[in-house]
């Protein structure tokens, strides 16, 4: 037993030590590509060596077989996921190598490697998603850009979509139906705007980039642009009373004339009101200072004069019908006149001077004594 243990210890000390590890400490792969990681051993070994390579959420297990016939390198392949996030910076993953059946004669070096994943997405799109042009713009160039250099051509189709602006009447397609990118740079879509004479509202249409074709992942953003055509026509109206379509505000001269007419109307109303007031005041003043007449109902003795006139008429009728019963002679009856008749005769000069002196006014006859004299 002593000789067996000595021979075993001698054999272990005489067996060469080996090293396994990654062939490179750095690997580079494109997004969506296949990563190849190589693990090598320094020399043949008389037993199986199992190991694991893991990085991120992926891993793989392999083994070196024993004996001289076993290969000294093993390749492990990993598929890298592909996304459509454009303009990503490079991403890195660290992979480690672990021996699953440890042995004092087996060392691992290097036991880590770094994998750099390059973004393979290409961004193609319009510089802006809105464009405004005047109706008389003529030819218009619409730029389309690409984010990076490409190793193979990228082609996108152009789709024109009518809106309120219609092709062949409001705009014309003068460029190709697709764009091809062979390197980094800008390509242009060419259209021509039709300048008509019709007064119309602003019109719009759109252009879209569709069907990208390439070996790489192509992201189109923004993929649509809306073009607004600003109308430059103004309707001229012959009727001066109407405001042109292009001018929403009335002319200054119309405003001035309207103000002047309004001021004149207000002034005329004020003048007429003043004149009416003056006439009314004058009429009141004339009525206040006018002398009343006996036949005026406002005359204070109108009723007394009227009664005497009626009595005079009755007296005359009685004298004509029964003169014999009267104590006044016929000659004197002929000379009897009413006060009113006497006033009329005085007015027409029908009485003699002596007769005029005996005439008294109806007012004096009605008033007794001193009052009659004062009234006269």
XYZ file of C-alpha atoms in Angstrom:
376
model
C 0.000 0.000 0.000
C 2.900 2.297 0.695
C 4.364 1.692 -2.741
C 0.891 2.313 -4.352
C 0.439 5.658 -2.685
C 3.980 6.685 -3.623
C 3.440 5.756 -7.238
C 0.102 7.679 -7.309
C 1.659 10.789 -5.843
C 4.530 10.520 -8.270
C 2.187 10.186 -11.220
C 0.140 13.241 -10.166
C 3.233 15.337 -9.734
C 4.559 14.236 -13.091
C 1.225 15.002 -14.980
C 1.452 18.367 -16.782
C -0.927 21.212 -15.660
C -3.190 22.693 -18.413
C -5.034 26.002 -18.936
C -8.326 26.683 -20.630
C -9.743 30.114 -21.419
C -11.314 32.461 -23.985
C -9.408 32.855 -27.200
C -9.999 36.674 -27.089
C -10.922 39.101 -24.367
C -13.051 41.217 -26.810
C -15.660 40.331 -29.386
C -17.777 42.574 -31.660
C -21.069 41.663 -33.254
C -23.914 43.544 -34.953
C -27.385 43.656 -33.497
C -29.318 40.684 -34.816
C -26.135 38.845 -35.755
C -24.477 35.642 -34.489
C -21.740 35.822 -31.849
C -18.963 33.179 -31.971
C -17.019 32.705 -28.715
C -13.981 30.364 -28.813
C -12.634 28.481 -25.740
C -9.190 26.863 -26.020
C -7.029 24.527 -23.884
C -3.272 24.621 -23.699
C -2.578 20.892 -23.947
C -4.238 17.451 -24.101
C -5.608 16.131 -20.819
C -6.297 12.592 -19.702
C -9.759 13.420 -18.352
C -12.903 15.244 -19.531
C -13.128 18.995 -18.780
C -16.642 20.400 -18.622
C -17.169 24.172 -18.715
C -19.896 26.827 -19.074
C -19.895 30.140 -20.932
C -22.548 32.619 -19.773
C -23.324 36.266 -20.445
C -26.429 38.333 -19.805
C -29.381 35.981 -19.988
C -27.740 33.451 -22.342
C -25.371 30.561 -21.573
C -23.946 27.366 -23.079
C -22.206 24.212 -21.706
C -19.474 22.357 -23.527
C -16.640 19.800 -22.704
C -13.139 18.938 -23.775
C -12.770 15.201 -24.166
C -9.775 13.286 -22.726
C -6.881 12.057 -24.723
C -4.597 13.435 -27.378
C -7.229 13.141 -30.061
C -9.467 15.764 -28.450
C -9.453 19.175 -30.222
C -7.801 22.052 -28.379
C -10.604 24.659 -29.168
C -14.354 24.705 -29.033
C -16.566 27.411 -30.667
C -19.814 28.443 -29.008
C -22.429 30.419 -31.018
C -24.976 32.876 -29.589
C -27.770 34.633 -31.494
C -27.952 38.334 -30.555
C -31.491 39.754 -30.363
C -32.479 42.467 -32.837
C -34.654 45.464 -31.991
C -35.973 48.411 -33.995
C -34.769 51.188 -31.728
C -32.999 53.553 -34.057
C -29.801 55.436 -33.245
C -28.820 53.321 -30.250
C -25.271 53.605 -28.891
C -23.110 50.427 -28.820
C -24.023 47.985 -26.050
C -21.683 45.573 -24.196
C -22.141 42.167 -22.523
C -19.573 40.423 -20.292
C -19.200 36.628 -20.695
C -17.530 34.344 -18.077
C -15.939 30.892 -18.367
C -16.418 28.413 -15.503
C -15.036 24.823 -15.157
C -17.848 22.579 -13.967
C -15.548 19.724 -12.717
C -12.711 21.530 -10.960
C -9.218 19.936 -10.934
C -6.085 21.281 -9.279
C -4.189 20.770 -12.518
C -6.722 22.902 -14.543
C -6.542 26.675 -14.495
C -8.820 29.163 -16.310
C -7.287 32.192 -18.004
C -8.725 34.448 -19.286
C -11.997 33.648 -17.639
C -13.934 36.755 -18.899
C -14.465 38.411 -22.249
C -16.419 41.517 -23.341
C -18.852 41.454 -26.270
C -19.760 44.764 -27.967
C -23.096 44.821 -29.817
C -23.363 47.413 -32.579
C -26.739 48.891 -33.544
C -27.737 47.823 -37.027
C -30.862 49.980 -37.336
C -30.888 52.651 -40.027
C -33.172 55.648 -39.583
C -34.694 57.051 -42.719
C -37.253 59.839 -42.601
C -38.327 63.380 -43.348
C -36.560 66.235 -41.612
C -39.967 67.557 -40.486
C -43.533 66.283 -40.567
C -45.111 69.622 -41.573
C -44.271 71.915 -44.482
C -46.004 75.132 -45.593
C -45.476 76.584 -49.070
C -47.091 79.502 -50.979
C -49.178 78.744 -54.025
C -46.649 80.435 -56.293
C -43.676 78.451 -54.907
C -43.177 76.479 -58.125
C -40.762 73.548 -57.640
C -40.393 72.386 -54.031
C -37.667 70.037 -52.726
C -38.617 67.930 -49.692
C -35.524 66.450 -47.963
C -35.311 62.854 -46.700
C -32.333 61.876 -44.520
C -30.556 58.682 -43.416
C -28.919 58.282 -40.029
C -25.677 56.507 -40.909
C -23.548 55.027 -43.620
C -24.826 51.794 -45.053
C -22.901 48.921 -46.616
C -25.670 48.064 -49.018
C -28.360 50.172 -50.744
C -31.543 51.066 -48.954
C -34.657 51.821 -51.004
C -37.949 53.328 -49.853
C -41.081 53.959 -51.926
C -42.891 57.312 -52.049
C -46.666 57.401 -51.601
C -48.568 60.597 -52.498
C -51.917 61.060 -50.756
C -54.471 63.640 -51.916
C -56.264 65.798 -49.386
C -58.068 69.040 -50.142
C -55.222 69.569 -52.640
C -55.440 67.229 -55.605
C -52.682 65.868 -57.832
C -52.695 67.214 -61.396
C -54.756 70.238 -60.345
C -53.031 71.668 -57.245
C -49.630 69.909 -57.432
C -47.608 67.739 -59.804
C -45.169 64.879 -59.146
C -41.960 65.666 -60.983
C -39.540 63.298 -59.181
C -39.092 59.488 -59.020
C -41.456 57.134 -57.219
C -38.729 55.895 -54.800
C -35.493 56.934 -53.123
C -32.259 54.922 -52.901
C -29.551 55.498 -50.289
C -26.068 54.100 -50.818
C -24.329 56.136 -48.121
C -25.002 58.675 -45.477
C -26.637 61.828 -46.812
C -29.868 63.458 -47.943
C -32.177 62.710 -50.855
C -34.934 65.043 -52.098
C -38.501 64.502 -53.269
C -39.395 66.973 -56.003
C -42.928 68.306 -56.496
C -44.332 71.296 -58.386
C -47.088 73.539 -56.978
C -49.769 74.759 -59.398
C -50.484 78.500 -59.195
C -54.111 79.065 -60.239
C -56.238 82.232 -60.192
C -59.062 80.874 -58.049
C -59.665 82.442 -54.654
C -59.891 79.414 -52.360
C -59.005 78.313 -48.831
C -55.603 76.821 -48.009
C -55.236 73.209 -49.185
C -53.230 70.219 -47.940
C -51.863 66.885 -49.151
C -49.381 64.373 -47.700
C -46.401 62.237 -48.723
C -45.437 58.948 -47.019
C -42.315 56.755 -47.102
C -43.220 53.060 -47.299
C -41.723 49.630 -48.051
C -38.079 50.071 -46.992
C -35.868 47.427 -48.592
C -32.399 46.613 -47.186
C -30.336 43.922 -45.526
C -30.405 45.999 -42.341
C -33.358 46.995 -40.261
C -34.724 50.279 -41.593
C -36.733 52.526 -39.312
C -38.758 55.209 -41.104
C -39.510 58.189 -38.871
C -41.147 60.530 -39.426
C -42.656 58.534 -42.238
C -45.284 61.108 -43.304
C -45.177 64.805 -44.084
C -48.184 67.105 -44.569
C -47.801 69.951 -47.050
C -50.075 73.010 -46.784
C -50.492 75.238 -49.854
C -51.230 78.859 -48.909
C -53.587 80.515 -51.410
C -52.321 83.798 -52.884
C -55.432 84.900 -54.811
C -57.786 87.760 -53.820
C -61.238 88.333 -55.305
C -61.773 91.886 -56.641
C -65.388 93.080 -56.268
C -66.645 95.724 -58.750
C -69.443 96.928 -56.462
C -68.020 99.617 -54.195
C -70.594 98.749 -51.505
C -69.102 95.293 -51.085
C -65.851 94.500 -49.369
C -63.362 92.382 -51.387
C -62.920 88.813 -50.249
C -59.284 89.396 -49.421
C -60.074 92.399 -47.206
C -62.214 91.495 -44.209
C -62.336 95.108 -42.856
C -64.306 97.992 -44.472
C -62.281 100.839 -46.059
C -61.426 103.847 -43.892
C -63.396 106.227 -46.140
C -66.621 104.303 -45.409
C -66.041 104.622 -41.668
C -65.358 108.385 -41.979
C -68.487 109.018 -44.097
C -70.625 107.017 -41.666
C -69.370 109.026 -38.693
C -69.951 112.371 -40.482
C -73.527 111.419 -41.413
C -74.262 110.350 -37.842
C -72.909 113.655 -36.450
C -75.011 115.686 -38.923
C -78.171 113.777 -38.021
C -77.592 114.346 -34.316
C -76.957 118.083 -34.915
C -80.149 118.379 -37.005
C -82.205 116.715 -34.274
C -80.775 119.085 -31.658
C -81.474 122.191 -33.802
C -85.060 121.112 -34.553
C -85.673 120.460 -30.846
C -84.371 123.952 -29.946
C -86.532 125.624 -32.623
C -89.649 123.823 -31.423
C -88.937 124.956 -27.865
C -88.472 128.578 -28.995
C -91.759 128.532 -30.914
C -93.599 127.121 -27.939
C -92.187 129.798 -25.627
C -93.109 132.560 -28.077
C -96.663 131.241 -28.418
C -97.062 131.135 -24.632
C -95.752 134.706 -24.344
C -98.138 136.011 -27.022
C -101.094 134.333 -25.348
C -100.082 135.749 -21.969
C -99.959 139.390 -23.136
C -102.900 139.306 -25.627
C -106.032 141.470 -24.720
C -109.127 139.325 -24.327
C -112.329 140.118 -26.309
C -115.844 139.832 -25.086
C -116.547 136.915 -27.428
C -113.560 134.954 -26.069
C -114.731 132.125 -23.757
C -111.714 132.892 -21.566
C -112.972 136.481 -21.116
C -114.189 136.744 -17.488
C -117.400 138.609 -18.405
C -118.232 136.561 -21.440
C -121.363 135.034 -19.865
C -122.731 138.451 -18.758
C -122.310 139.982 -22.207
C -123.924 136.918 -23.738
C -126.909 137.262 -21.395
C -127.379 140.952 -22.266
C -127.162 140.166 -25.942
C -129.898 137.575 -25.555
C -131.995 140.015 -23.474
C -131.542 142.721 -26.161
C -132.764 140.306 -28.790
C -135.798 139.456 -26.659
C -136.510 143.151 -26.066
C -136.400 143.900 -29.796
C -138.756 141.044 -30.517
C -141.145 142.271 -27.800
C -141.049 145.838 -29.121
C -141.843 144.655 -32.616
C -144.731 142.507 -31.513
C -146.312 144.742 -28.841
C -145.196 148.354 -29.265
C -148.512 149.684 -27.958
C -147.895 148.271 -24.499
C -144.600 150.100 -24.110
C -144.305 153.494 -22.472
C -141.447 154.428 -24.864
C -142.473 156.318 -27.973
C -141.833 154.805 -31.389
C -139.230 157.410 -32.211
C -137.241 156.517 -29.104
C -137.646 152.790 -29.733
C -135.942 153.155 -33.067
C -132.985 154.726 -31.333
C -132.602 151.896 -28.795
C -129.504 149.847 -29.523
C -127.710 147.290 -27.495
C -124.297 148.016 -26.044
C -122.786 145.559 -28.476
C -124.385 147.346 -31.445
C -123.173 150.656 -30.109
C -119.601 149.283 -29.904
C -119.839 148.075 -33.468
C -121.141 151.410 -34.674
C -118.368 153.216 -32.899
C -115.931 150.847 -34.560
C -117.359 151.562 -38.026
C -117.943 155.306 -37.417
C -121.703 154.981 -37.736
C -122.462 157.139 -34.661
C -122.117 160.816 -34.289
C -119.700 162.299 -31.840
C -122.490 163.023 -29.423
C -123.753 159.488 -29.664
C -120.218 158.051 -29.236
C -119.866 159.938 -25.940
C -122.976 158.229 -24.599
C -121.713 154.776 -25.541
C -120.442 152.650 -22.682
C -118.686 149.347 -22.999
C -120.424 146.144 -21.934
C -117.896 145.796 -19.202
C -118.682 149.254 -17.772
C -122.395 148.582 -17.919
C -121.930 145.365 -15.970
C -119.731 146.896 -13.246
C -121.328 149.144 -10.640
C -120.105 152.581 -9.757
C -116.416 153.058 -9.042
C -115.502 149.632 -10.375
C -116.862 150.486 -13.796
C -114.959 153.740 -13.897
C -111.736 152.033 -12.764
C -112.201 149.250 -15.343
C -112.694 151.786 -18.092
